[in-house]
Amino acid sequence: MTNQTESEAPQTKRAPSSGSRSKKVRPGRIRERNRERILAAAENEFALNGFGATTVQNIADRAGLPKSNVLYYFSNKKRIYYALMDDIMERWNEMFSKIKPEDDPATTLASFIHAKVELSRTHPLASRLFALEIIQGAPVLKDHLSTTMREWVRARADVIQQWIDAGRMAPVDPVQLILLIWSSTQHYADFEVQILAIEDKCEYTESDYQHAADFLTSVILRGCGLEVPQGQPAEPTGSD
């Protein structure tokens, strides 16, 4: 393929200087770094302008790369969008993807809730972008939702059902539990303006997010017949 970045292009062989091996950047790392730059730029552009109004040139400009380089990694805008959505969902669900029947339900659910609230704090644009796609009827992701995401939810729900069948937690609907955790934790990114207006704040601090995570953990776990794990507050306390 001809659209290589300058740093990836073949170089004329020459005798290595002293210490040159330790300073050499691996081509694989260069590709990974450029891919991350493109997806970060795409996240901003799609969140600000939507899928239809965003162009590959917009993404390239924000990433600080030539358009040809962006197309080297992703052949068109839709592929960038798919890759970004996969990246967002993998980031959101990374911890919960690894759950096993032998794991402790309370610790696992508490960790998932806290991880999702933290991502609402650190990656709010990703959450808003996903929400925008869903509100519009998932024009790009409909097939993905009915295949990959459906299978992911069913697999996680199966583990939760095994916890229930073993008497380790109350008999709740596993799918609805996952949907509840998704919606309640992403609320802090998607509806930030509403939250700040109601609480009369200019911004949410890290301690505010921690308080929200503790509150959700307490309410959701108790609804599942579980005790809050040691180290988590048994009763949510007011934020500073």
CSV table of C-alpha atoms in Angstrom, one decimal:
chain,number,residue,atom,x,y,z
A,1,MET,CA,0.0,0.0,0.0
A,2,THR,CA,1.4,3.4,-0.9
A,3,ASN,CA,-0.2,5.7,1.6
A,4,GLN,CA,2.5,5.1,4.3
A,5,THR,CA,3.4,7.6,6.9
A,6,GLU,CA,6.9,9.0,6.6
A,7,SER,CA,8.0,7.2,9.7
A,8,GLU,CA,6.6,3.9,8.4
A,9,ALA,CA,8.2,4.2,4.9
A,10,PRO,CA,11.2,2.0,4.1
A,11,GLN,CA,14.5,3.6,5.0
A,12,THR,CA,17.9,3.2,3.3
A,13,LYS,CA,20.0,0.7,5.2
A,14,ARG,CA,22.9,2.2,7.1
A,15,ALA,CA,25.3,1.1,9.8
A,16,PRO,CA,23.7,1.5,13.2
A,17,SER,CA,25.3,4.1,15.5
A,18,SER,CA,26.0,3.4,19.1
A,19,GLY,CA,22.8,3.1,21.1
A,20,SER,CA,20.6,3.4,18.0
A,21,ARG,CA,18.7,0.2,18.7
A,22,SER,CA,17.4,1.5,22.0
A,23,LYS,CA,16.1,4.7,20.4
A,24,LYS,CA,14.4,3.1,17.4
A,25,VAL,CA,10.6,3.3,17.5
A,26,ARG,CA,9.0,0.0,16.4
A,27,PRO,CA,6.7,0.4,13.3
A,28,GLY,CA,3.9,-1.4,15.2
A,29,ARG,CA,4.0,1.3,17.9
A,30,ILE,CA,4.0,4.0,15.2
A,31,ARG,CA,0.8,2.5,13.6
A,32,GLU,CA,-0.8,2.1,17.1
A,33,ARG,CA,0.0,5.7,18.0
A,34,ASN,CA,-1.3,7.1,14.6
A,35,ARG,CA,-4.5,5.0,15.0
A,36,GLU,CA,-5.1,6.4,18.4
A,37,ARG,CA,-4.6,9.9,17.1
A,38,ILE,CA,-7.2,9.3,14.3
A,39,LEU,CA,-9.8,7.8,16.7
A,40,ALA,CA,-9.3,10.6,19.2
A,41,ALA,CA,-9.8,13.2,16.5
A,42,ALA,CA,-12.8,11.2,15.1
A,43,GLU,CA,-14.4,11.1,18.6
A,44,ASN,CA,-14.4,14.9,18.8
A,45,GLU,CA,-15.5,15.5,15.2
A,46,PHE,CA,-18.4,13.0,15.3
A,47,ALA,CA,-19.5,14.2,18.7
A,48,LEU,CA,-19.5,17.9,17.6
A,49,ASN,CA,-20.9,17.5,14.1
A,50,GLY,CA,-22.6,14.1,13.9
A,51,PHE,CA,-21.8,11.3,11.4
A,52,GLY,CA,-23.3,13.0,8.3
A,53,ALA,CA,-21.6,16.4,8.7
A,54,THR,CA,-18.1,14.9,9.5
A,55,THR,CA,-15.6,14.4,6.7
A,56,VAL,CA,-12.4,12.4,6.6
A,57,GLN,CA,-10.7,15.7,6.0
A,58,ASN,CA,-12.1,17.1,9.2
A,59,ILE,CA,-10.7,14.1,11.1
A,60,ALA,CA,-7.4,14.4,9.4
A,61,ASP,CA,-7.1,18.1,10.2
A,62,ARG,CA,-7.9,17.5,13.8
A,63,ALA,CA,-5.4,14.6,14.0
A,64,GLY,CA,-2.7,16.6,12.4
A,65,LEU,CA,-2.2,14.0,9.6
A,66,PRO,CA,-2.7,14.1,5.8
A,67,LYS,CA,-6.0,12.7,4.6
A,68,SER,CA,-4.1,10.0,2.7
A,69,ASN,CA,-2.6,8.8,6.0
A,70,VAL,CA,-6.0,8.5,7.6
A,71,LEU,CA,-7.2,6.5,4.6
A,72,TYR,CA,-4.2,4.3,5.0
A,73,TYR,CA,-5.6,3.1,8.3
A,74,PHE,CA,-9.3,3.3,7.5
A,75,SER,CA,-10.6,3.1,3.9
A,76,ASN,CA,-13.6,5.4,4.5
A,77,LYS,CA,-15.5,7.4,7.1
A,78,LYS,CA,-17.9,4.5,8.0
A,79,ARG,CA,-14.9,2.3,8.9
A,80,ILE,CA,-13.5,5.0,11.2
A,81,TYR,CA,-16.9,5.3,12.8
A,82,TYR,CA,-17.2,1.5,13.3
A,83,ALA,CA,-13.7,1.3,14.8
A,84,LEU,CA,-14.5,4.2,17.1
A,85,MET,CA,-17.7,2.6,18.4
A,86,ASP,CA,-15.9,-0.7,18.9
A,87,ASP,CA,-13.2,1.2,20.8
A,88,ILE,CA,-15.8,3.0,23.0
A,89,MET,CA,-17.7,-0.2,23.8
A,90,GLU,CA,-14.5,-2.1,24.5
A,91,ARG,CA,-13.3,0.7,26.8
A,92,TRP,CA,-16.7,0.7,28.7
A,93,ASN,CA,-17.1,-3.0,29.1
A,94,GLU,CA,-13.5,-4.2,29.3
A,95,MET,CA,-13.7,-5.1,33.0
A,96,PHE,CA,-17.1,-6.7,32.8
A,97,SER,CA,-16.2,-8.8,29.7
A,98,LYS,CA,-13.9,-10.9,31.9
A,99,ILE,CA,-16.5,-12.0,34.5
A,100,LYS,CA,-16.7,-15.6,35.4
A,101,PRO,CA,-19.2,-17.7,37.4
A,102,GLU,CA,-16.7,-18.1,40.3
A,103,ASP,CA,-16.2,-14.3,40.7
A,104,ASP,CA,-17.8,-12.6,43.7
A,105,PRO,CA,-21.1,-10.8,42.4
A,106,ALA,CA,-20.9,-7.8,44.8
A,107,THR,CA,-17.2,-7.0,44.1
A,108,THR,CA,-17.6,-7.5,40.4
A,109,LEU,CA,-20.8,-5.4,40.0
A,110,ALA,CA,-19.3,-2.7,42.3
A,111,SER,CA,-16.1,-2.5,40.2
A,112,PHE,CA,-18.1,-2.3,37.0
A,113,ILE,CA,-20.3,0.6,38.3
A,114,HIS,CA,-17.2,2.5,39.5
A,115,ALA,CA,-15.4,1.9,36.2
A,116,LYS,CA,-18.3,3.2,34.2
A,117,VAL,CA,-18.8,6.3,36.2
A,118,GLU,CA,-15.1,7.1,36.0
A,119,LEU,CA,-15.3,6.8,32.2
A,120,SER,CA,-18.2,9.2,32.2
A,121,ARG,CA,-15.8,11.6,33.9
A,122,THR,CA,-12.8,11.0,31.7
A,123,HIS,CA,-14.5,10.3,28.3
A,124,PRO,CA,-17.8,12.2,28.3
A,125,LEU,CA,-17.7,12.8,24.5
A,126,ALA,CA,-17.6,9.1,23.8
A,127,SER,CA,-20.8,8.5,25.8
A,128,ARG,CA,-22.6,11.5,24.2
A,129,LEU,CA,-21.5,10.2,20.7
A,130,PHE,CA,-22.9,6.8,21.4
A,131,ALA,CA,-26.1,8.3,22.8
A,132,LEU,CA,-26.6,10.4,19.7
A,133,GLU,CA,-26.2,7.4,17.5
A,134,ILE,CA,-28.9,5.5,19.5
A,135,ILE,CA,-31.3,8.4,19.7
A,136,GLN,CA,-31.2,8.7,15.9
A,137,GLY,CA,-32.3,5.1,15.6
A,138,ALA,CA,-28.7,3.6,15.3
A,139,PRO,CA,-28.5,4.2,11.5
A,140,VAL,CA,-24.9,3.0,11.4
A,141,LEU,CA,-24.8,0.6,14.3
A,142,LYS,CA,-28.1,-1.3,14.0
A,143,ASP,CA,-26.5,-4.5,12.7
A,144,HIS,CA,-23.8,-4.3,15.3
A,145,LEU,CA,-26.3,-3.9,18.1
A,146,SER,CA,-28.3,-6.9,17.0
A,147,THR,CA,-25.3,-9.1,16.6
A,148,THR,CA,-22.1,-8.3,18.5
A,149,MET,CA,-23.7,-6.3,21.4
A,150,ARG,CA,-26.6,-8.7,21.8
A,151,GLU,CA,-24.2,-11.7,22.1
A,152,TRP,CA,-22.0,-9.8,24.6
A,153,VAL,CA,-25.0,-9.0,26.8
A,154,ARG,CA,-26.4,-12.5,26.6
A,155,ALA,CA,-23.0,-14.0,27.7
A,156,ARG,CA,-22.7,-11.6,30.7
A,157,ALA,CA,-26.4,-12.2,31.6
A,158,ASP,CA,-25.7,-15.9,31.6
A,159,VAL,CA,-22.9,-15.5,34.2
A,160,ILE,CA,-25.3,-13.3,36.4
A,161,GLN,CA,-28.0,-16.0,36.0
A,162,GLN,CA,-25.5,-18.6,37.3
A,163,TRP,CA,-24.9,-16.4,40.4
A,164,ILE,CA,-28.7,-16.2,40.9
A,165,ASP,CA,-29.2,-19.9,40.4
A,166,ALA,CA,-26.4,-20.6,43.0
A,167,GLY,CA,-28.2,-18.4,45.5
A,168,ARG,CA,-25.4,-15.8,45.6
A,169,MET,CA,-27.7,-12.9,44.7
A,170,ALA,CA,-31.4,-12.1,44.5
A,171,PRO,CA,-33.4,-13.2,41.5
A,172,VAL,CA,-33.3,-10.2,39.2
A,173,ASP,CA,-33.5,-9.9,35.5
A,174,PRO,CA,-29.8,-10.0,34.3
A,175,VAL,CA,-30.4,-8.1,31.1
A,176,GLN,CA,-32.3,-5.4,32.8
A,177,LEU,CA,-29.5,-5.2,35.4
A,178,ILE,CA,-26.9,-4.6,32.7
A,179,LEU,CA,-29.1,-2.0,31.1
A,180,LEU,CA,-29.6,-0.2,34.4
A,181,ILE,CA,-25.9,0.0,35.1
A,182,TRP,CA,-25.2,1.3,31.6
A,183,SER,CA,-27.9,4.0,31.7
A,184,SER,CA,-27.4,5.2,35.3
A,185,THR,CA,-23.6,5.5,34.9
A,186,GLN,CA,-23.6,7.1,31.5
A,187,HIS,CA,-26.2,9.6,32.7
A,188,TYR,CA,-23.4,11.6,34.3
A,189,ALA,CA,-21.8,12.2,30.9
A,190,ASP,CA,-24.9,12.5,28.7
A,191,PHE,CA,-26.9,14.8,31.0
A,192,GLU,CA,-24.1,16.7,32.6
A,193,VAL,CA,-25.7,20.1,31.9
A,194,GLN,CA,-29.0,19.0,33.6
A,195,ILE,CA,-27.1,17.7,36.6
A,196,LEU,CA,-25.0,20.8,37.1
A,197,ALA,CA,-28.1,23.0,36.8
A,198,ILE,CA,-30.1,21.0,39.4
A,199,GLU,CA,-27.1,20.9,41.8
A,200,ASP,CA,-26.2,24.5,41.1
A,201,LYS,CA,-22.6,23.7,40.2
A,202,CYS,CA,-20.3,25.0,37.5
A,203,GLU,CA,-18.6,21.6,37.1
A,204,TYR,CA,-18.6,18.1,38.6
A,205,THR,CA,-15.4,17.4,40.6
A,206,GLU,CA,-13.7,14.1,41.0
A,207,SER,CA,-15.2,13.7,44.5
A,208,ASP,CA,-18.7,14.3,43.0
A,209,TYR,CA,-18.2,11.4,40.6
A,210,GLN,CA,-16.9,9.3,43.4
A,211,HIS,CA,-20.0,10.1,45.4
A,212,ALA,CA,-22.2,9.2,42.4
A,213,ALA,CA,-20.4,5.9,42.0
A,214,ASP,CA,-20.8,5.1,45.7
A,215,PHE,CA,-24.5,6.0,45.6
A,216,LEU,CA,-25.2,3.8,42.6
A,217,THR,CA,-23.2,0.9,44.0
A,218,SER,CA,-25.2,1.0,47.2
A,219,VAL,CA,-28.6,1.2,45.6
A,220,ILE,CA,-28.0,-1.3,42.8
A,221,LEU,CA,-26.3,-3.9,45.0
A,222,ARG,CA,-28.9,-3.7,47.7
A,223,GLY,CA,-31.6,-4.2,45.0
A,224,CYS,CA,-29.7,-7.4,44.1
A,225,GLY,CA,-29.7,-8.6,47.7
A,226,LEU,CA,-25.9,-7.9,48.0
A,227,GLU,CA,-23.8,-6.2,50.6
A,228,VAL,CA,-21.6,-3.4,49.6
A,229,PRO,CA,-18.0,-4.8,49.5
A,230,GLN,CA,-15.6,-3.8,52.2
A,231,GLY,CA,-14.0,-0.5,51.3
A,232,GLN,CA,-17.1,0.9,49.8
A,233,PRO,CA,-19.4,3.2,52.0
A,234,ALA,CA,-22.4,1.3,53.4
A,235,GLU,CA,-24.4,4.5,53.2
A,236,PRO,CA,-23.9,7.1,50.5
A,237,THR,CA,-22.7,10.4,52.1
A,238,GLY,CA,-23.0,13.9,50.8
A,239,SER,CA,-20.3,15.1,48.5
A,240,ASP,CA,-18.1,18.0,49.5
